[in-house]
Amino acid sequence: MTSPEARQHLIEFLNSIAKPGTRVDSEADDTNLIQQGLIDSFAVIQIISYLEQEHAVDLHALGVDPTSLSSIAGILAAISRAG
Amino acid sequence: MLGRLGQFHENERLNRWVQTGYGRIAVWMIAVALLAWHETSIAMIVAFSAVLLVPRQRRLLLSLAAAGTIAERLGNGEISRGISEWLLLGAKLAVALAGLYVIVWLVRRAEKWPALVQRYPATAVHVALWLGYSLSWLPGLGVLTSLPFFAWRLSYLAASGARGTAKGTRFRDHLFYLAPVFGGEATPIGKGFDYLTRHEANDGPSLARSQLAGIKLLLLAVVWVFALAALKALAQGDVDSGRAELFGSYLSSWSIGIPNLDELLRATTTPAWHTSWAALYVTLVTETLSLAIFGHVVVGCLRLLGFNVFRNTYKPLLAESIVEFWNRFFYYFKEVLVDFFFYPTYLRLKRLKPAARTFAAVFAAAFVGNMYFHIFYESPDEIFLLDLATLWALWGPRLIYCLLLAIGIWLSMLRQQKLRAAGVPAGGWTRARRIAGVWTFYAVLQIWNIRLEDVTIGDCNALFLALFGLSVG
């Protein structure tokens, strides 16, 4: 389980990498942010860096599929697996 | 009004009606008319009709259609044959299905794979495919030359195995996308098991939404067929045979006679610089429309069958950055390169600085992966040539293309990160300037994205210089 603080921190980060003029706050956790046009698929590498630096998540070691990081739920699941 | 019309597949009332008996009949009639117009296979039309009747048996029905697709390939599409030839075809089909069954059986037992294969499943697939391909010269094993077609589909299958998502699945859960009745070539449109499962319609409303979205895409493809015919006729004077031939013939009398890229490269005298620029831009648009038509039909079929997957081509000519264009132009090809080259490289190089790490990953995808993809699919035999001069003549232009593409994408990614950090949305003029820049980059880049026997790398370079009024000699 991830804490509400971790979730809020993630939302703030996602807002910072979202396309200019868009926000992810009001999106459901399982919304695919790439398909909704809120982030581009290469913003996923920024999400990977965020997970590595902020949560010490090693996606390679965990065998996490990076494409699953296109939703809030997918990112929270990766944080949860690492924790 | 037009916007709402364009979003008809999201209309709740229409969705509810499509789930009724009359609605399903209407969907069937419209979809079959569109599939026939787009010249999809009879097998696809039959499969769609069957899925509409019993959507819960979708994977079984599509697997039967897949077996038919394999049989058609094995029999080279010939129908008139004697009993002994039919028996031989049946035997070949049985062997092919048995081979695929063994592969799926192995994937389901991924926990028993050697550690190295578990760690590098796609690499293991490709080593096996190269070994298999190298045996294709043996008598009776010529069928192994078709292995490159399966390369990326099997790679996705192996990745599912390594992730554990293939455990407990059945043969039918995989056969339908390994030999897809919905079309696609070397690039697996719709990716593989995991992606298709995530986008599969499992209830009435989502199936109706998916099928309406499929109809929308097939309709859009009709519009692009006519737009392409108009552009080719008016700009280049070209008339393609087929569905819009009459329309193109009518318009071609007003052609302004701009050459296409192939003609430019073959020209014995250098055309005026403005003609060359116009030719490059027109070629970029015609290539984009051609790809959009192809992708819309394949994705349209997938959606009709209940897999509401992302479009293959999504407004690339409105992209404001090089990386965005690459993402939108041929989505599933880019996904292959990102899934099997970009992410694995990026995740392993944690110690590099961010810009260097990104560069390595982009280089692995857009340069190494791109080259490998085309060599393996188009002519794997050539890799055994030991004559470097011949290899350079054959693959030199594409090597330059991939190198420039990789550099362009990397610089674009760095720039996009900075723009995102600034957080300022682009205004009308800035947006138009960015779009023009993207068009120009890809228009020029396609000079080297060719493979013509009578065109040398020198011809490509000469055309590039001619764009700026320069000549080689």
XYZ file of C-alpha atoms in Angstrom:
556
model
C 0.000 0.000 0.000
C 1.151 3.516 -0.685
C 0.426 6.432 1.628
C -1.874 9.355 0.685
C 1.229 11.572 0.898
C 3.032 9.438 -1.688
C 0.006 9.645 -3.963
C -0.238 13.414 -3.581
C 3.474 13.768 -4.265
C 3.083 11.650 -7.396
C 0.170 13.782 -8.636
C 2.259 16.925 -8.186
C 5.095 15.335 -10.122
C 2.779 14.195 -12.936
C 1.355 17.707 -13.186
C 4.905 18.989 -13.622
C 5.547 16.715 -16.631
C 2.056 16.914 -18.151
C 1.676 18.722 -21.455
C 1.455 22.495 -20.997
C -2.065 23.575 -20.106
C -3.158 20.143 -18.829
C -3.389 18.585 -15.347
C -3.857 15.038 -14.109
C -5.585 15.834 -10.760
C -9.094 15.035 -11.919
C -8.212 11.808 -13.751
C -9.188 8.401 -12.410
C -6.316 6.242 -11.182
C -6.687 3.753 -14.019
C -6.853 6.364 -16.799
C -4.163 5.855 -19.410
C -2.496 9.266 -19.284
C -0.717 8.742 -22.616
C -3.861 7.807 -24.502
C -5.676 10.748 -22.916
C -2.946 13.009 -24.326
C -1.934 14.302 -20.891
C 1.646 13.070 -21.135
C 3.589 11.755 -24.126
C 4.982 8.252 -24.146
C 8.518 9.509 -23.615
C 7.497 11.255 -20.421
C 7.545 7.694 -19.085
C 11.327 8.010 -18.790
C 10.794 10.942 -16.443
C 8.438 8.765 -14.433
C 11.123 6.065 -14.306
C 13.687 8.613 -13.066
C 11.164 9.837 -10.475
C 10.602 6.288 -9.200
C 14.337 5.596 -9.053
C 15.216 8.826 -7.267
C 12.233 9.405 -4.994
C 11.274 5.823 -4.154
C 14.435 3.814 -4.941
C 12.433 1.613 -7.302
C 14.576 -0.615 -9.536
C 12.158 -1.470 -12.356
C 14.672 -3.730 -14.060
C 15.187 -5.811 -10.918
C 11.440 -5.933 -10.211
C 10.666 -6.891 -13.810
C 8.069 -4.119 -14.082
C 6.770 -3.435 -17.583
C 7.449 0.293 -18.179
C 4.309 0.566 -20.280
C 2.309 -0.078 -17.088
C 3.543 3.303 -15.829
C 1.120 5.208 -18.019
C -1.533 5.369 -15.289
C -1.509 6.613 -11.693
C -2.538 3.132 -10.518
C 0.326 1.522 -12.450
C 2.887 3.882 -10.927
C 1.504 3.415 -7.409
C 1.653 -0.363 -7.918
C 5.357 -0.093 -8.842
C 6.022 1.993 -5.698
C 4.088 -0.518 -3.629
C 6.074 -3.480 -5.047
C 9.364 -1.782 -4.234
C 8.286 -0.881 -0.722
C -21.512 20.076 -34.386
C -18.788 18.435 -36.520
C -16.836 17.647 -33.361
C -19.845 15.853 -31.834
C -20.444 13.976 -35.085
C -16.816 12.866 -35.091
C -17.238 11.486 -31.569
C -20.329 9.395 -32.439
C -18.661 6.284 -31.035
C -18.833 7.864 -27.534
C -22.559 8.671 -27.780
C -24.375 6.765 -25.014
C -27.760 6.589 -26.810
C -26.157 5.258 -29.956
C -24.151 2.812 -27.863
C -27.327 1.440 -26.256
C -29.050 1.120 -29.652
C -26.075 -0.708 -31.165
C -26.515 -3.388 -28.476
C -30.073 -4.125 -29.682
C -30.919 -6.600 -32.436
C -31.509 -3.921 -35.057
C -28.404 -2.082 -33.951
C -26.252 -5.170 -34.387
C -27.683 -5.764 -37.849
C -26.934 -2.132 -38.763
C -23.372 -2.444 -37.449
C -22.898 -5.660 -39.406
C -24.164 -4.145 -42.659
C -22.122 -0.951 -42.403
C -18.978 -2.753 -41.258
C -19.155 -5.432 -43.962
C -19.700 -2.774 -46.638
C -16.647 -0.874 -45.366
C -14.502 -4.007 -45.044
C -15.410 -5.016 -48.599
C -14.691 -1.506 -49.883
C -11.273 -1.611 -48.221
C -10.642 -4.999 -49.857
C -10.012 -6.876 -46.596
C -9.958 -10.669 -46.803
C -13.081 -12.818 -46.907
C -11.731 -14.540 -43.783
C -11.817 -11.212 -41.920
C -15.438 -10.571 -42.931
C -16.473 -14.091 -41.901
C -14.566 -13.787 -38.604
C -16.196 -10.439 -37.821
C -19.670 -11.804 -38.585
C -19.059 -14.789 -36.319
C -17.685 -12.618 -33.494
C -20.738 -10.377 -33.733
C -22.951 -13.445 -33.219
C -20.963 -14.995 -30.353
C -18.577 -12.373 -28.953
C -17.648 -14.558 -25.964
C -16.029 -17.062 -28.324
C -13.980 -14.295 -29.938
C -10.565 -15.838 -29.374
C -11.620 -19.301 -30.528
C -13.193 -17.886 -33.690
C -10.195 -15.690 -34.428
C -7.851 -18.619 -33.846
C -9.774 -20.654 -36.433
C -9.442 -17.701 -38.800
C -5.729 -17.548 -37.954
C -5.352 -21.197 -38.957
C -7.038 -20.290 -42.231
C -4.624 -17.393 -42.676
C -1.640 -19.715 -42.162
C -3.108 -22.232 -44.626
C -3.598 -19.483 -47.193
C 0.052 -18.427 -46.827
C 1.292 -22.000 -46.999
C -0.804 -22.614 -50.098
C 0.175 -19.273 -51.679
C -3.505 -18.371 -51.956
C -4.225 -21.049 -54.615
C -7.592 -22.783 -54.396
C -7.649 -25.092 -57.439
C -5.574 -28.142 -56.587
C -5.810 -31.898 -56.518
C -6.574 -34.108 -53.523
C -2.924 -34.946 -52.924
C -2.041 -31.232 -52.862
C -4.834 -30.552 -50.377
C -3.529 -33.375 -48.188
C -0.023 -31.946 -48.381
C -1.336 -28.498 -47.442
C -3.235 -30.044 -44.525
C -0.072 -31.765 -43.341
C 1.935 -28.538 -43.604
C -0.765 -26.667 -41.659
C -0.742 -29.342 -38.966
C 3.039 -29.058 -38.636
C 2.886 -25.239 -38.488
C 0.151 -25.297 -35.824
C 2.019 -27.957 -33.867
C 5.157 -25.770 -33.969
C 3.223 -22.761 -32.662
C 1.541 -24.931 -30.024
C 4.936 -26.076 -28.741
C 6.092 -22.434 -28.545
C 2.987 -21.405 -26.569
C 3.401 -24.468 -24.318
C 6.992 -23.418 -23.589
C 5.931 -19.833 -22.866
C 3.322 -20.990 -20.360
C 6.080 -22.758 -18.446
C 8.315 -19.702 -18.285
C 9.234 -20.344 -14.651
C 11.215 -23.370 -15.857
C 13.231 -21.421 -18.437
C 16.966 -21.012 -17.837
C 17.714 -17.814 -15.908
C 19.365 -16.191 -18.921
C 16.275 -16.727 -21.091
C 14.014 -15.398 -18.324
C 16.174 -12.300 -18.155
C 16.396 -11.748 -21.931
C 13.278 -13.390 -23.419
C 13.153 -11.362 -26.648
C 16.858 -11.884 -27.299
C 16.375 -15.618 -26.844
C 13.534 -15.551 -29.374
C 15.708 -13.799 -31.930
C 18.644 -16.156 -31.444
C 16.238 -19.045 -32.028
C 14.746 -17.339 -35.099
C 18.173 -16.722 -36.636
C 19.075 -20.363 -36.039
C 15.786 -21.441 -37.580
C 16.199 -19.107 -40.515
C 19.716 -20.372 -41.173
C 18.234 -23.847 -41.725
C 15.760 -22.619 -44.352
C 18.034 -23.667 -47.246
C 17.609 -27.348 -46.293
C 15.184 -29.342 -48.486
C 11.625 -29.125 -47.178
C 12.412 -26.353 -44.689
C 11.869 -23.399 -47.054
C 8.872 -22.446 -44.916
C 11.327 -21.189 -42.268
C 11.975 -18.122 -44.443
C 8.655 -16.806 -43.087
C 10.064 -16.685 -39.547
C 10.879 -12.929 -39.672
C 7.123 -12.291 -39.970
C 6.656 -13.817 -36.510
C 9.727 -12.185 -34.926
C 8.067 -9.382 -32.959
C 4.842 -11.263 -32.278
C 6.877 -14.048 -30.689
C 8.940 -11.428 -28.842
C 5.786 -10.042 -27.245
C 4.694 -13.597 -26.446
C 8.048 -14.334 -24.779
C 7.826 -11.075 -22.817
C 4.378 -12.121 -21.573
C 5.883 -15.443 -20.520
C 8.714 -13.773 -18.619
C 6.232 -11.458 -16.845
C 4.089 -14.443 -15.894
C 0.966 -13.168 -17.634
C 0.868 -16.098 -20.071
C 0.564 -18.641 -17.277
C -2.767 -20.455 -17.348
C -3.639 -19.203 -20.827
C -4.678 -21.423 -23.726
C -3.394 -21.872 -27.266
C -6.354 -19.899 -28.622
C -5.338 -16.913 -26.457
C -2.197 -16.551 -28.564
C -2.781 -18.044 -32.004
C -5.168 -15.279 -33.046
C -2.503 -12.554 -32.919
C 0.431 -14.702 -34.066
C -1.250 -15.155 -37.464
C -3.672 -12.227 -37.449
C -6.696 -12.305 -39.709
C -7.014 -8.544 -39.131
C -3.823 -7.868 -41.062
C -0.506 -6.200 -40.424
C 2.920 -7.101 -41.688
C 6.188 -7.385 -39.756
C 4.958 -4.854 -37.218
C 2.445 -6.414 -34.840
C -0.374 -3.887 -34.874
C -2.128 -4.384 -31.546
C 1.167 -5.619 -30.062
C 0.666 -8.933 -28.267
C -1.240 -10.833 -25.608
C -0.907 -8.366 -22.707
C -1.845 -5.265 -24.691
C -4.738 -6.915 -26.528
C -6.102 -8.378 -23.292
C -6.013 -4.938 -21.641
C -8.076 -3.493 -24.516
C -10.503 -6.362 -25.048
C -14.226 -5.591 -24.741
C -15.717 -7.872 -22.103
C -19.275 -6.532 -21.960
C -21.952 -5.210 -24.296
C -21.330 -1.460 -23.887
C -17.560 -1.734 -24.361
C -18.002 -4.000 -27.413
C -20.468 -1.499 -28.920
C -18.019 1.355 -28.223
C -15.173 -0.590 -29.782
C -17.178 -1.461 -32.905
C -18.407 2.098 -33.368
C -14.802 3.290 -33.002
C -13.816 0.711 -35.627
C -16.471 1.974 -38.041
C -15.268 5.519 -37.436
C -11.713 4.534 -38.343
C -12.785 2.667 -41.484
C -14.820 5.723 -42.543
C -11.817 7.948 -41.909
C -9.752 5.618 -44.074
C -12.266 6.152 -46.915
C -11.784 9.916 -46.581
C -7.991 9.490 -46.675
C -8.183 7.244 -49.757
C -9.869 10.080 -51.652
C -7.615 12.747 -50.116
C -4.551 10.749 -51.180
C -5.929 10.214 -54.674
C -6.642 13.945 -54.966
C -3.190 14.969 -53.732
C -1.344 12.511 -55.967
C -3.426 13.466 -58.995
C -3.226 17.235 -58.506
C 0.363 17.506 -57.289
C 2.101 14.649 -59.064
C -0.263 13.634 -61.873
C -0.228 10.079 -60.496
C -3.339 7.923 -60.627
C -3.317 4.731 -58.564
C -5.460 1.871 -59.781
C -8.182 0.834 -57.372
C -10.955 2.372 -55.358
C -10.410 6.047 -56.197
C -9.033 5.566 -59.716
C -11.885 7.342 -61.494
C -11.705 10.249 -59.060
C -7.928 10.528 -59.495
C -8.160 10.306 -63.286
C -10.634 13.173 -63.321
C -8.389 15.430 -61.215
C -5.088 14.520 -62.871
C -5.780 16.793 -65.840
C -5.115 19.752 -63.477
C -1.832 18.312 -62.212
C 0.998 20.739 -61.471
C 3.522 17.967 -62.155
C 5.634 17.861 -59.019
C 7.887 14.771 -59.110
C 7.776 12.216 -56.326
C 10.864 11.333 -54.280
C 11.830 8.315 -56.405
C 11.710 10.410 -59.574
C 13.769 13.136 -57.902
C 16.460 10.668 -56.906
C 16.555 9.146 -60.391
C 16.566 12.509 -62.221
C 19.549 12.902 -64.531
C 19.480 16.676 -64.204
C 19.067 18.439 -60.886
C 15.575 19.949 -60.596
C 15.116 23.525 -59.387
C 15.476 23.818 -55.605
C 11.882 24.884 -55.116
C 10.647 21.879 -57.113
C 12.756 19.595 -54.932
C 11.408 21.112 -51.715
C 7.825 20.896 -52.962
C 8.397 17.267 -53.979
C 9.722 16.378 -50.531
C 6.786 17.960 -48.700
C 4.238 16.333 -51.024
C 5.953 12.961 -50.619
C 5.854 13.348 -46.838
C 2.091 13.953 -46.930
C 1.386 11.128 -49.399
C 3.478 8.688 -47.346
C 1.661 9.744 -44.178
C -1.752 9.310 -45.792
C -0.799 5.903 -47.225
C 0.344 4.691 -43.822
C -2.736 6.155 -42.127
C -5.027 4.263 -44.543
C -3.173 0.992 -43.960
C -3.173 1.417 -40.159
C -6.770 2.624 -39.927
C -8.000 -0.463 -41.760
C -6.019 -2.870 -39.540
C -6.946 -1.076 -36.295
C -10.521 -0.663 -37.579
C -10.700 -4.450 -38.010
C -9.276 -5.006 -34.526
C -11.858 -2.681 -33.020
C -14.714 -4.366 -34.899
C -13.493 -7.628 -33.411
C -13.673 -6.120 -29.905
C -10.108 -4.956 -29.276
C -10.362 -1.206 -28.788
C -6.672 -0.475 -29.319
C -4.935 2.815 -29.999
C -4.684 4.095 -33.582
C -1.565 3.282 -35.576
C -1.387 6.786 -37.040
C -2.762 9.715 -35.068
C -2.481 13.198 -36.628
C 1.311 13.146 -37.120
C 1.178 16.161 -39.439
C -0.034 18.229 -36.476
C 2.851 17.127 -34.236
C 4.822 19.983 -32.714
C 8.031 18.072 -32.089
C 10.151 15.455 -33.821
C 9.585 12.974 -31.021
C 5.819 13.549 -31.083
C 5.711 12.928 -34.849
C 7.663 9.694 -34.392
C 5.186 8.627 -31.723
C 2.162 9.391 -33.878
C 3.334 8.364 -37.362
C 3.631 4.578 -36.988
C 2.689 3.928 -33.368
C 3.095 0.138 -33.270
C 6.453 0.178 -35.048
C 7.670 2.757 -32.557
C 6.274 0.588 -29.749
C 8.358 -2.389 -30.928
C 11.485 -0.251 -30.835
C 10.585 1.298 -27.484
C 9.553 -1.998 -25.836
C 12.512 -4.073 -27.025
C 15.314 -1.528 -27.376
C 14.549 1.761 -25.628
C 13.274 0.613 -22.226
C 15.697 -2.307 -21.759
C 18.627 0.019 -22.485
C 17.295 2.852 -20.353
C 16.557 0.636 -17.357
C 20.012 -0.962 -17.413
C 22.015 2.259 -17.636
C 21.090 3.742 -14.283
C 24.566 5.106 -13.609
C 24.707 7.386 -16.650
C 23.738 11.039 -16.445
C 20.126 11.628 -17.597
C 20.991 13.136 -21.009
C 23.546 10.402 -21.785
C 21.177 7.715 -20.553
C 18.411 9.043 -22.776
C 20.794 9.269 -25.722
C 21.902 5.650 -25.296
C 18.273 4.467 -25.121
C 17.179 6.541 -28.125
C 20.213 5.375 -30.086
C 19.424 1.748 -29.210
C 15.835 2.179 -30.443
C 15.893 4.587 -33.380
C 19.277 3.552 -34.766
C 20.183 -0.018 -33.729
C 16.633 -1.341 -33.397
C 15.432 0.399 -36.532
C 18.289 -1.008 -38.628
C 17.905 -4.478 -37.151
C 14.148 -4.503 -37.698
C 14.480 -3.744 -41.412
C 17.448 -5.992 -42.091
C 15.831 -8.958 -40.377
C 12.465 -8.507 -42.047
C 13.430 -7.315 -45.514
C 16.530 -9.319 -46.368
C 18.221 -11.260 -43.577
C 20.356 -13.056 -46.205
C 22.307 -9.877 -46.801
C 23.702 -9.895 -43.289
C 25.849 -12.872 -44.335
C 27.507 -10.790 -47.086
C 31.081 -10.213 -46.136
C 31.641 -7.539 -48.766
C 31.437 -4.258 -46.843
C 31.185 -2.156 -50.015
C 28.085 -4.073 -51.125
C 26.566 -3.854 -47.662
C 27.193 -0.102 -47.602
C 25.608 0.299 -51.036
C 22.553 -1.669 -49.898
C 22.090 -0.274 -46.413
C 24.091 2.976 -46.374
C 21.125 5.315 -46.995
C 19.092 3.663 -44.254
C 22.072 3.804 -41.890
C 22.270 7.571 -42.393
C 18.485 7.853 -42.049
C 18.479 5.987 -38.727
C 21.436 7.942 -37.389
C 19.861 11.325 -38.211
C 16.515 10.140 -36.840
C 18.100 9.070 -33.546
C 19.915 12.391 -33.143
C 16.751 14.319 -34.024
C 14.619 12.389 -31.535
C 17.175 12.776 -28.763
C 17.484 16.542 -29.246
C 13.705 16.807 -29.481
C 13.259 14.898 -26.213
C 15.678 17.192 -24.403
C 13.892 20.227 -25.813
C 10.477 18.871 -24.854
C 11.641 18.349 -21.280
C 12.727 21.972 -21.100
C 9.451 23.198 -22.622
C 7.457 21.086 -20.187
C 9.465 22.494 -17.289
C 8.664 26.024 -18.516
C 4.982 24.981 -18.620
C 3.861 27.565 -21.177
C 1.319 26.375 -23.769
C 2.248 27.347 -27.343
C 0.227 30.042 -29.084
C -1.038 29.874 -32.692
C 2.029 31.265 -34.473
C 4.546 29.365 -32.311
C 2.579 26.194 -32.888
C 2.531 26.702 -36.677
C 6.289 27.361 -36.659
C 6.957 24.159 -34.703
C 4.753 22.088 -37.013
C 6.557 23.515 -40.055
C 9.898 22.604 -38.470
C 8.757 19.008 -37.899
C 7.524 18.731 -41.515
C 10.844 20.011 -42.793
C 12.903 17.603 -40.663
C 10.980 14.538 -41.805
C 10.614 15.740 -45.405
C 14.404 16.034 -45.717
C 15.103 12.881 -43.709
C 13.111 10.685 -46.096
C 15.759 11.310 -48.781
C 17.748 8.506 -47.141
C 14.765 6.345 -46.240
C 14.747 4.533 -49.561
C 15.913 1.275 -50.995
C 16.057 1.476 -54.785
C 18.474 -0.659 -56.755
C 19.297 2.096 -59.231
C 19.758 4.833 -56.609
C 23.055 5.197 -54.763
C 23.878 6.931 -51.522
C 25.625 9.543 -53.709
C 22.276 10.297 -55.400
C 20.703 10.860 -51.971
C 23.482 13.190 -50.844
C 23.357 15.086 -54.157
C 19.623 15.673 -53.748
C 20.174 16.931 -50.209
C 22.782 19.459 -51.431
C 20.538 20.485 -54.329
C 17.918 21.610 -51.807
C 20.297 24.419 -50.886
C 21.380 25.167 -54.463
C 24.635 23.197 -54.060
C 26.044 20.429 -56.263
C 28.712 17.772 -55.790
C 30.766 18.278 -58.895
